[in-house]
């Protein structure tokens, strides 16, 4: 039930065309103080139209405004404030949730439309660090949110599997590598070789030239070099998939940079045909001064292609393959100019769907205030963090609930959930200082806090001994009404999260709902045998439905017992 619509409809009938319905609806606010009511309408805009004091208009409106769902109307200064009847309105809201179940909050505006999401995209032969967590979990959550809005999401892992660095790695392996060591622990050993190459190259510049020559052989398809590259790629993907399994993340495509090697010439040919390519210091570029952007480099002076060339080819491929309505690139904010260049070049090529490409930037994980770097060794490995979080969760469970069934699975859900939630509760554009201690705090605004609130709701329902929890005849206490008002907002929060491409809306919402439910639990004897018992249990059931679905949208599990 849209309380704003009820209020705006009543206001519209009183105002008789002074403001449009949309103007009225968009002006409605939630009062800062709950004692002032549930919703408020400021009269400042009307004061200019009617040439009256806003407080006088508020008094006038308060005297004439009425609706069956509204129990109280007051004028407080320049605001008209309304309080809804908690029993009448609450019943409609809770009944809707109970009837719709996990479908509550769903939208249809994305029906028959596809969203491709470029996310995660680690480099092969390098450790999966905390630096890749953000793209992975933000992208995964955006896919769930898109699906909730009716879209078909396509998760794409654009693996970094091409470039000069692989020539360097191949040289390092041939000089110092051990096949058995790589087989035993592929990522760690390949990363050691990668670091050794840079250490040695600092005093032996010839190594850099060897690396470039090895990559040229790879580009030319030389058999031995190509087989080594394929081996490194396969071993890396297997190691990555272990981490994705821990995170509960799946992909529809693992097409990396190398996949687009034979698809770049088409882009280059199109740019030439449109006379968009220019030579600059031996390189080929597309000028973008009209977009206030630096030139987009398509080919280096030695003929080598670049990230931009591959990204342009990838965009063309994805549009043809998926016919996307939107294409989201969940990539760090340092790539903002790059994506502006890509969309601008596609626009110059005449592709109007370039306007549907969106860069979804995010801040960095910092370590001691500095960007994490695999080359400089300033890196925290994600798998180690996840395993430590699971161990800590298991220890917590053994202490508080030693007889819990499926303790291993619950510990995994809680530990991994703590890491994911800590990321998603932050505004995605903010940097996050890496702190294992704050990530693994199981109190306050954390994933485990939300999961425990949901598990508590399930515990209450189990203890009741009832078979169903679908009878809600309305409640009038302030605590239950606070919960119901939050439950009503869930569809709106999902729409906002989708529009802003920001899971933090949902993460913050779950904190508010869990806190409200815990206040209700602390003050109310939910299982008391009286005439309102069934309604209280139905409300608890509604809370669990919404918390479970909200956690799912964030990529977290919702254990029913903890």
PDB file of C-alpha atoms in Angstrom, residues 199-460:
ATOM      1  CA  UNK A 199      62.760  -7.862  -8.857  1.00  0.00           C
ATOM      2  CA  UNK A 200      65.268  -9.228 -11.384  1.00  0.00           C
ATOM      3  CA  UNK A 201      64.216  -6.755 -14.099  1.00  0.00           C
ATOM      4  CA  UNK A 202      65.117  -3.861 -11.786  1.00  0.00           C
ATOM      5  CA  UNK A 203      68.789  -4.749 -12.298  1.00  0.00           C
ATOM      6  CA  UNK A 204      68.510  -6.510 -15.657  1.00  0.00           C
ATOM      7  CA  UNK A 205      66.488  -4.398 -18.156  1.00  0.00           C
ATOM      8  CA  UNK A 206      66.949  -7.042 -20.871  1.00  0.00           C
ATOM      9  CA  UNK A 207      64.296  -9.122 -19.075  1.00  0.00           C
ATOM     10  CA  UNK A 208      61.619  -6.585 -20.064  1.00  0.00           C
ATOM     11  CA  UNK A 209      62.545  -7.039 -23.720  1.00  0.00           C
ATOM     12  CA  UNK A 210      62.405 -10.820 -23.284  1.00  0.00           C
ATOM     13  CA  UNK A 211      58.925 -10.470 -21.814  1.00  0.00           C
ATOM     14  CA  UNK A 212      57.748  -8.410 -24.799  1.00  0.00           C
ATOM     15  CA  UNK A 213      59.209 -10.944 -27.221  1.00  0.00           C
ATOM     16  CA  UNK A 214      57.466 -13.814 -25.387  1.00  0.00           C
ATOM     17  CA  UNK A 215      54.129 -11.992 -25.578  1.00  0.00           C
ATOM     18  CA  UNK A 216      54.624 -11.405 -29.320  1.00  0.00           C
ATOM     19  CA  UNK A 217      55.115 -15.174 -29.701  1.00  0.00           C
ATOM     20  CA  UNK A 218      51.896 -15.671 -27.736  1.00  0.00           C
ATOM     21  CA  UNK A 219      50.073 -13.260 -30.056  1.00  0.00           C
ATOM     22  CA  UNK A 220      51.474 -15.177 -33.022  1.00  0.00           C
ATOM     23  CA  UNK A 221      50.167 -18.463 -31.590  1.00  0.00           C
ATOM     24  CA  UNK A 222      53.538 -20.187 -30.996  1.00  0.00           C
ATOM     25  CA  UNK A 223      52.614 -23.634 -29.679  1.00  0.00           C
ATOM     26  CA  UNK A 224      54.789 -23.968 -26.548  1.00  0.00           C
ATOM     27  CA  UNK A 225      54.068 -20.422 -25.361  1.00  0.00           C
ATOM     28  CA  UNK A 226      50.336 -20.797 -26.064  1.00  0.00           C
ATOM     29  CA  UNK A 227      50.156 -24.080 -24.142  1.00  0.00           C
ATOM     30  CA  UNK A 228      51.846 -22.468 -21.127  1.00  0.00           C
ATOM     31  CA  UNK A 229      49.399 -19.563 -21.265  1.00  0.00           C
ATOM     32  CA  UNK A 230      46.406 -21.943 -21.447  1.00  0.00           C
ATOM     33  CA  UNK A 231      47.753 -23.886 -18.490  1.00  0.00           C
ATOM     34  CA  UNK A 232      48.200 -20.731 -16.405  1.00  0.00           C
ATOM     35  CA  UNK A 233      44.658 -19.643 -17.346  1.00  0.00           C
ATOM     36  CA  UNK A 234      43.009 -22.989 -16.522  1.00  0.00           C
ATOM     37  CA  UNK A 235      44.813 -23.305 -13.170  1.00  0.00           C
ATOM     38  CA  UNK A 236      43.895 -19.719 -12.263  1.00  0.00           C
ATOM     39  CA  UNK A 237      40.219 -20.197 -13.121  1.00  0.00           C
ATOM     40  CA  UNK A 238      40.019 -23.318 -10.979  1.00  0.00           C
ATOM     41  CA  UNK A 239      41.483 -21.400  -8.035  1.00  0.00           C
ATOM     42  CA  UNK A 240      39.131 -18.451  -8.625  1.00  0.00           C
ATOM     43  CA  UNK A 241      36.098 -20.724  -8.787  1.00  0.00           C
ATOM     44  CA  UNK A 242      36.849 -22.000  -5.272  1.00  0.00           C
ATOM     45  CA  UNK A 243      36.544 -18.398  -4.024  1.00  0.00           C
ATOM     46  CA  UNK A 244      33.405 -17.734  -6.062  1.00  0.00           C
ATOM     47  CA  UNK A 245      31.887 -20.875  -4.555  1.00  0.00           C
ATOM     48  CA  UNK A 246      32.635 -19.548  -1.066  1.00  0.00           C
ATOM     49  CA  UNK A 247      31.004 -16.226  -1.973  1.00  0.00           C
ATOM     50  CA  UNK A 248      28.030 -17.932  -3.617  1.00  0.00           C
ATOM     51  CA  UNK A 249      28.667 -16.132  -6.919  1.00  0.00           C
ATOM     52  CA  UNK A 250      28.027 -17.687 -10.343  1.00  0.00           C
ATOM     53  CA  UNK A 251      28.672 -16.358 -13.843  1.00  0.00           C
ATOM     54  CA  UNK A 252      27.009 -16.736 -17.230  1.00  0.00           C
ATOM     55  CA  UNK A 253      30.229 -15.984 -19.129  1.00  0.00           C
ATOM     56  CA  UNK A 254      33.973 -16.185 -18.499  1.00  0.00           C
ATOM     57  CA  UNK A 255      34.943 -14.590 -21.816  1.00  0.00           C
ATOM     58  CA  UNK A 256      38.112 -12.675 -21.023  1.00  0.00           C
ATOM     59  CA  UNK A 257      40.239 -10.244 -22.985  1.00  0.00           C
ATOM     60  CA  UNK A 258      41.818 -12.984 -25.107  1.00  0.00           C
ATOM     61  CA  UNK A 259      38.396 -14.024 -26.423  1.00  0.00           C
ATOM     62  CA  UNK A 260      38.140 -10.715 -28.286  1.00  0.00           C
ATOM     63  CA  UNK A 261      41.524 -10.883 -30.054  1.00  0.00           C
ATOM     64  CA  UNK A 262      39.948 -11.957 -33.350  1.00  0.00           C
ATOM     65  CA  UNK A 263      37.059  -9.511 -32.976  1.00  0.00           C
ATOM     66  CA  UNK A 264      38.997  -6.236 -32.772  1.00  0.00           C
ATOM     67  CA  UNK A 265      39.701  -5.840 -36.467  1.00  0.00           C
ATOM     68  CA  UNK A 266      36.003  -5.261 -37.165  1.00  0.00           C
ATOM     69  CA  UNK A 267      36.023  -2.267 -34.796  1.00  0.00           C
ATOM     70  CA  UNK A 268      39.198  -0.888 -36.395  1.00  0.00           C
ATOM     71  CA  UNK A 269      37.673  -1.316 -39.864  1.00  0.00           C
ATOM     72  CA  UNK A 270      34.501   0.505 -38.810  1.00  0.00           C
ATOM     73  CA  UNK A 271      36.526   3.384 -37.365  1.00  0.00           C
ATOM     74  CA  UNK A 272      38.480   3.646 -40.615  1.00  0.00           C
ATOM     75  CA  UNK A 273      35.299   3.515 -42.698  1.00  0.00           C
ATOM     76  CA  UNK A 274      33.815   6.376 -40.642  1.00  0.00           C
ATOM     77  CA  UNK A 275      37.143   8.242 -40.989  1.00  0.00           C
ATOM     78  CA  UNK A 276      37.426   8.458 -37.195  1.00  0.00           C
ATOM     79  CA  UNK A 277      40.985   7.087 -36.895  1.00  0.00           C
ATOM     80  CA  UNK A 278      43.848   9.570 -36.860  1.00  0.00           C
ATOM     81  CA  UNK A 279      47.584   9.048 -36.564  1.00  0.00           C
ATOM     82  CA  UNK A 280      49.243  10.679 -33.570  1.00  0.00           C
ATOM     83  CA  UNK A 281      52.959  10.111 -32.900  1.00  0.00           C
ATOM     84  CA  UNK A 282      52.751   6.840 -34.815  1.00  0.00           C
ATOM     85  CA  UNK A 283      49.734   5.592 -32.856  1.00  0.00           C
ATOM     86  CA  UNK A 284      46.127   5.422 -34.095  1.00  0.00           C
ATOM     87  CA  UNK A 285      43.568   7.346 -32.035  1.00  0.00           C
ATOM     88  CA  UNK A 286      39.996   8.633 -32.083  1.00  0.00           C
ATOM     89  CA  UNK A 287      39.798  12.336 -31.245  1.00  0.00           C
ATOM     90  CA  UNK A 288      37.232  13.207 -28.563  1.00  0.00           C
ATOM     91  CA  UNK A 289      37.809  16.939 -28.019  1.00  0.00           C
ATOM     92  CA  UNK A 290      34.096  17.538 -28.711  1.00  0.00           C
ATOM     93  CA  UNK A 291      33.389  15.432 -25.605  1.00  0.00           C
ATOM     94  CA  UNK A 292      36.081  17.226 -23.573  1.00  0.00           C
ATOM     95  CA  UNK A 293      37.983  13.925 -23.362  1.00  0.00           C
ATOM     96  CA  UNK A 294      41.550  12.899 -24.239  1.00  0.00           C
ATOM     97  CA  UNK A 295      41.981  10.881 -27.476  1.00  0.00           C
ATOM     98  CA  UNK A 296      41.014   7.208 -27.271  1.00  0.00           C
ATOM     99  CA  UNK A 297      44.101   5.140 -28.154  1.00  0.00           C
ATOM    100  CA  UNK A 298      43.153   2.273 -30.500  1.00  0.00           C
ATOM    101  CA  UNK A 299      46.578   1.050 -31.672  1.00  0.00           C
ATOM    102  CA  UNK A 300      50.057   1.717 -30.327  1.00  0.00           C
ATOM    103  CA  UNK A 301      52.847   2.837 -32.641  1.00  0.00           C
ATOM    104  CA  UNK A 302      54.059  -0.802 -32.823  1.00  0.00           C
ATOM    105  CA  UNK A 303      50.605  -1.952 -33.979  1.00  0.00           C
ATOM    106  CA  UNK A 304      49.583  -3.491 -30.648  1.00  0.00           C
ATOM    107  CA  UNK A 305      45.963  -3.114 -29.538  1.00  0.00           C
ATOM    108  CA  UNK A 306      44.886  -1.874 -26.117  1.00  0.00           C
ATOM    109  CA  UNK A 307      42.216  -2.262 -23.443  1.00  0.00           C
ATOM    110  CA  UNK A 308      40.003   0.211 -25.308  1.00  0.00           C
ATOM    111  CA  UNK A 309      40.188  -1.788 -28.545  1.00  0.00           C
ATOM    112  CA  UNK A 310      39.115  -4.949 -26.723  1.00  0.00           C
ATOM    113  CA  UNK A 311      36.398  -3.162 -24.735  1.00  0.00           C
ATOM    114  CA  UNK A 312      34.899  -1.766 -27.945  1.00  0.00           C
ATOM    115  CA  UNK A 313      34.907  -5.255 -29.490  1.00  0.00           C
ATOM    116  CA  UNK A 314      33.395  -6.704 -26.304  1.00  0.00           C
ATOM    117  CA  UNK A 315      30.580  -4.134 -26.294  1.00  0.00           C
ATOM    118  CA  UNK A 316      29.675  -4.968 -29.909  1.00  0.00           C
ATOM    119  CA  UNK A 317      29.741  -8.702 -29.144  1.00  0.00           C
ATOM    120  CA  UNK A 318      27.572  -8.339 -26.029  1.00  0.00           C
ATOM    121  CA  UNK A 319      24.944  -6.260 -27.821  1.00  0.00           C
ATOM    122  CA  UNK A 320      24.699  -8.852 -30.612  1.00  0.00           C
ATOM    123  CA  UNK A 321      24.766 -11.821 -28.222  1.00  0.00           C
ATOM    124  CA  UNK A 322      22.392 -10.524 -25.520  1.00  0.00           C
ATOM    125  CA  UNK A 323      20.546  -7.538 -27.087  1.00  0.00           C
ATOM    126  CA  UNK A 324      20.988  -5.782 -23.771  1.00  0.00           C
ATOM    127  CA  UNK A 325      18.749  -2.983 -22.535  1.00  0.00           C
ATOM    128  CA  UNK A 326      21.512  -1.899 -20.159  1.00  0.00           C
ATOM    129  CA  UNK A 327      25.184  -2.810 -19.822  1.00  0.00           C
ATOM    130  CA  UNK A 328      26.722  -2.181 -16.410  1.00  0.00           C
ATOM    131  CA  UNK A 329      30.497  -2.101 -15.931  1.00  0.00           C
ATOM    132  CA  UNK A 330      31.243  -2.558 -12.226  1.00  0.00           C
ATOM    133  CA  UNK A 331      34.781  -1.222 -12.328  1.00  0.00           C
ATOM    134  CA  UNK A 332      36.789   1.077 -10.018  1.00  0.00           C
ATOM    135  CA  UNK A 333      36.244   4.815 -10.272  1.00  0.00           C
ATOM    136  CA  UNK A 334      39.800   5.333 -11.586  1.00  0.00           C
ATOM    137  CA  UNK A 335      38.455   4.004 -14.930  1.00  0.00           C
ATOM    138  CA  UNK A 336      35.804   6.724 -15.286  1.00  0.00           C
ATOM    139  CA  UNK A 337      37.505   8.518 -18.209  1.00  0.00           C
ATOM    140  CA  UNK A 338      38.147   5.199 -19.967  1.00  0.00           C
ATOM    141  CA  UNK A 339      34.431   4.338 -20.023  1.00  0.00           C
ATOM    142  CA  UNK A 340      33.477   7.836 -21.135  1.00  0.00           C
ATOM    143  CA  UNK A 341      35.863   7.325 -24.047  1.00  0.00           C
ATOM    144  CA  UNK A 342      34.376   3.912 -24.886  1.00  0.00           C
ATOM    145  CA  UNK A 343      30.781   5.163 -24.930  1.00  0.00           C
ATOM    146  CA  UNK A 344      31.802   8.255 -26.909  1.00  0.00           C
ATOM    147  CA  UNK A 345      33.584   6.195 -29.581  1.00  0.00           C
ATOM    148  CA  UNK A 346      30.607   3.823 -29.878  1.00  0.00           C
ATOM    149  CA  UNK A 347      28.342   6.847 -30.208  1.00  0.00           C
ATOM    150  CA  UNK A 348      30.492   8.222 -33.034  1.00  0.00           C
ATOM    151  CA  UNK A 349      30.165   4.845 -34.755  1.00  0.00           C
ATOM    152  CA  UNK A 350      26.398   5.398 -34.762  1.00  0.00           C
ATOM    153  CA  UNK A 351      25.399   2.892 -32.080  1.00  0.00           C
ATOM    154  CA  UNK A 352      22.564   4.535 -30.145  1.00  0.00           C
ATOM    155  CA  UNK A 353      22.672   1.730 -27.560  1.00  0.00           C
ATOM    156  CA  UNK A 354      25.952   3.239 -26.334  1.00  0.00           C
ATOM    157  CA  UNK A 355      23.754   5.516 -24.200  1.00  0.00           C
ATOM    158  CA  UNK A 356      22.670   2.394 -22.281  1.00  0.00           C
ATOM    159  CA  UNK A 357      26.216   1.588 -21.169  1.00  0.00           C
ATOM    160  CA  UNK A 358      26.778   2.631 -17.567  1.00  0.00           C
ATOM    161  CA  UNK A 359      30.017   2.651 -15.638  1.00  0.00           C
ATOM    162  CA  UNK A 360      29.273   1.700 -12.022  1.00  0.00           C
ATOM    163  CA  UNK A 361      32.311   3.101 -10.200  1.00  0.00           C
ATOM    164  CA  UNK A 362      33.342   2.198  -6.671  1.00  0.00           C
ATOM    165  CA  UNK A 363      36.003   3.203  -4.191  1.00  0.00           C
ATOM    166  CA  UNK A 364      39.051   1.196  -3.213  1.00  0.00           C
ATOM    167  CA  UNK A 365      40.005  -1.017  -0.343  1.00  0.00           C
ATOM    168  CA  UNK A 366      42.968   0.721   1.234  1.00  0.00           C
ATOM    169  CA  UNK A 367      45.690  -0.802   3.376  1.00  0.00           C
ATOM    170  CA  UNK A 368      47.315   1.694   5.733  1.00  0.00           C
ATOM    171  CA  UNK A 369      45.747   4.453   3.666  1.00  0.00           C
ATOM    172  CA  UNK A 370      47.296   3.228   0.387  1.00  0.00           C
ATOM    173  CA  UNK A 371      45.917   1.386  -2.616  1.00  0.00           C
ATOM    174  CA  UNK A 372      46.533  -2.358  -2.541  1.00  0.00           C
ATOM    175  CA  UNK A 373      49.053  -3.508  -5.144  1.00  0.00           C
ATOM    176  CA  UNK A 374      49.997  -7.064  -6.126  1.00  0.00           C
ATOM    177  CA  UNK A 375      53.256  -5.878  -7.699  1.00  0.00           C
ATOM    178  CA  UNK A 376      54.378  -4.104  -4.523  1.00  0.00           C
ATOM    179  CA  UNK A 377      53.176  -6.914  -2.265  1.00  0.00           C
ATOM    180  CA  UNK A 378      50.687  -4.644  -0.483  1.00  0.00           C
ATOM    181  CA  UNK A 379      47.819  -7.082  -0.783  1.00  0.00           C
ATOM    182  CA  UNK A 380      45.367  -8.969   1.454  1.00  0.00           C
ATOM    183  CA  UNK A 381      44.169 -12.293   0.048  1.00  0.00           C
ATOM    184  CA  UNK A 382      40.389 -12.642  -0.053  1.00  0.00           C
ATOM    185  CA  UNK A 383      40.366 -16.409   0.477  1.00  0.00           C
ATOM    186  CA  UNK A 384      42.342 -16.020   3.721  1.00  0.00           C
ATOM    187  CA  UNK A 385      39.919 -13.344   4.953  1.00  0.00           C
ATOM    188  CA  UNK A 386      36.875 -15.505   4.115  1.00  0.00           C
ATOM    189  CA  UNK A 387      38.320 -18.583   5.825  1.00  0.00           C
ATOM    190  CA  UNK A 388      39.226 -16.585   8.918  1.00  0.00           C
ATOM    191  CA  UNK A 389      35.719 -15.126   9.046  1.00  0.00           C
ATOM    192  CA  UNK A 390      34.196 -18.627   8.812  1.00  0.00           C
ATOM    193  CA  UNK A 391      36.508 -19.869  11.605  1.00  0.00           C
ATOM    194  CA  UNK A 392      35.515 -16.938  13.798  1.00  0.00           C
ATOM    195  CA  UNK A 393      31.810 -17.541  13.113  1.00  0.00           C
ATOM    196  CA  UNK A 394      32.219 -21.225  13.985  1.00  0.00           C
ATOM    197  CA  UNK A 395      33.917 -20.319  17.264  1.00  0.00           C
ATOM    198  CA  UNK A 396      31.072 -17.928  18.062  1.00  0.00           C
ATOM    199  CA  UNK A 397      28.478 -20.634  17.365  1.00  0.00           C
ATOM    200  CA  UNK A 398      30.320 -23.220  19.519  1.00  0.00           C
ATOM    201  CA  UNK A 399      30.290 -20.758  22.402  1.00  0.00           C
ATOM    202  CA  UNK A 400      26.651 -19.621  22.151  1.00  0.00           C
ATOM    203  CA  UNK A 401      24.847 -22.576  20.558  1.00  0.00           C
ATOM    204  CA  UNK A 402      27.078 -25.688  20.791  1.00  0.00           C
ATOM    205  CA  UNK A 403      24.276 -28.094  19.797  1.00  0.00           C
ATOM    206  CA  UNK A 404      23.318 -26.254  16.603  1.00  0.00           C
ATOM    207  CA  UNK A 405      22.652 -28.578  13.686  1.00  0.00           C
ATOM    208  CA  UNK A 406      24.452 -27.820  10.426  1.00  0.00           C
ATOM    209  CA  UNK A 407      26.918 -25.651  12.372  1.00  0.00           C
ATOM    210  CA  UNK A 408      29.480 -25.833   9.533  1.00  0.00           C
ATOM    211  CA  UNK A 409      27.004 -24.508   6.955  1.00  0.00           C
ATOM    212  CA  UNK A 410      25.750 -21.784   9.296  1.00  0.00           C
ATOM    213  CA  UNK A 411      29.323 -20.708  10.124  1.00  0.00           C
ATOM    214  CA  UNK A 412      30.047 -20.399   6.405  1.00  0.00           C
ATOM    215  CA  UNK A 413      26.853 -18.379   5.818  1.00  0.00           C
ATOM    216  CA  UNK A 414      27.576 -16.060   8.739  1.00  0.00           C
ATOM    217  CA  UNK A 415      31.324 -15.622   8.168  1.00  0.00           C
ATOM    218  CA  UNK A 416      31.054 -14.974   4.440  1.00  0.00           C
ATOM    219  CA  UNK A 417      27.956 -12.847   5.031  1.00  0.00           C
ATOM    220  CA  UNK A 418      29.930 -10.648   7.433  1.00  0.00           C
ATOM    221  CA  UNK A 419      32.485  -9.847   4.713  1.00  0.00           C
ATOM    222  CA  UNK A 420      29.897  -9.209   1.986  1.00  0.00           C
ATOM    223  CA  UNK A 421      27.656  -7.050   4.173  1.00  0.00           C
ATOM    224  CA  UNK A 422      30.566  -4.962   5.443  1.00  0.00           C
ATOM    225  CA  UNK A 423      31.289  -4.045   1.838  1.00  0.00           C
ATOM    226  CA  UNK A 424      27.731  -3.429   0.656  1.00  0.00           C
ATOM    227  CA  UNK A 425      26.584  -1.317   3.608  1.00  0.00           C
ATOM    228  CA  UNK A 426      29.099   1.334   2.503  1.00  0.00           C
ATOM    229  CA  UNK A 427      28.248   3.742  -0.267  1.00  0.00           C
ATOM    230  CA  UNK A 428      29.965   2.112  -3.240  1.00  0.00           C
ATOM    231  CA  UNK A 429      31.870   5.264  -4.207  1.00  0.00           C
ATOM    232  CA  UNK A 430      33.581   5.571  -0.825  1.00  0.00           C
ATOM    233  CA  UNK A 431      37.012   4.075  -0.155  1.00  0.00           C
ATOM    234  CA  UNK A 432      37.133   1.467   2.620  1.00  0.00           C
ATOM    235  CA  UNK A 433      40.119   1.068   4.909  1.00  0.00           C
ATOM    236  CA  UNK A 434      40.774  -2.648   5.258  1.00  0.00           C
ATOM    237  CA  UNK A 435      40.234  -3.770   8.833  1.00  0.00           C
ATOM    238  CA  UNK A 436      39.644  -7.428   9.535  1.00  0.00           C
ATOM    239  CA  UNK A 437      38.533  -6.564  13.059  1.00  0.00           C
ATOM    240  CA  UNK A 438      35.678  -4.287  11.939  1.00  0.00           C
ATOM    241  CA  UNK A 439      34.646  -6.719   9.192  1.00  0.00           C
ATOM    242  CA  UNK A 440      34.328  -9.577  11.631  1.00  0.00           C
ATOM    243  CA  UNK A 441      32.457  -7.695  14.352  1.00  0.00           C
ATOM    244  CA  UNK A 442      29.286  -9.640  14.999  1.00  0.00           C
ATOM    245  CA  UNK A 443      27.447  -6.799  16.757  1.00  0.00           C
ATOM    246  CA  UNK A 444      26.034  -3.519  15.466  1.00  0.00           C
ATOM    247  CA  UNK A 445      25.334  -2.794  11.809  1.00  0.00           C
ATOM    248  CA  UNK A 446      26.696  -6.085  10.478  1.00  0.00           C
ATOM    249  CA  UNK A 447      25.591  -9.017   8.368  1.00  0.00           C
ATOM    250  CA  UNK A 448      25.481 -11.414  11.346  1.00  0.00           C
ATOM    251  CA  UNK A 449      23.242  -8.926  13.222  1.00  0.00           C
ATOM    252  CA  UNK A 450      20.702  -9.006  10.372  1.00  0.00           C
ATOM    253  CA  UNK A 451      20.963 -12.785   9.999  1.00  0.00           C
ATOM    254  CA  UNK A 452      20.459 -13.251  13.739  1.00  0.00           C
ATOM    255  CA  UNK A 453      17.354 -11.029  13.750  1.00  0.00           C
ATOM    256  CA  UNK A 454      15.898 -13.241  11.023  1.00  0.00           C
ATOM    257  CA  UNK A 455      16.880 -16.439  12.860  1.00  0.00           C
ATOM    258  CA  UNK A 456      15.241 -15.034  16.009  1.00  0.00           C
ATOM    259  CA  UNK A 457      12.010 -14.490  14.050  1.00  0.00           C
ATOM    260  CA  UNK A 458      12.106 -18.131  12.912  1.00  0.00           C
ATOM    261  CA  UNK A 459      12.776 -19.260  16.479  1.00  0.00           C
ATOM    262  CA  UNK A 460       9.674 -17.426  17.721  1.00  0.00           C
TER     263      UNK A 460
END
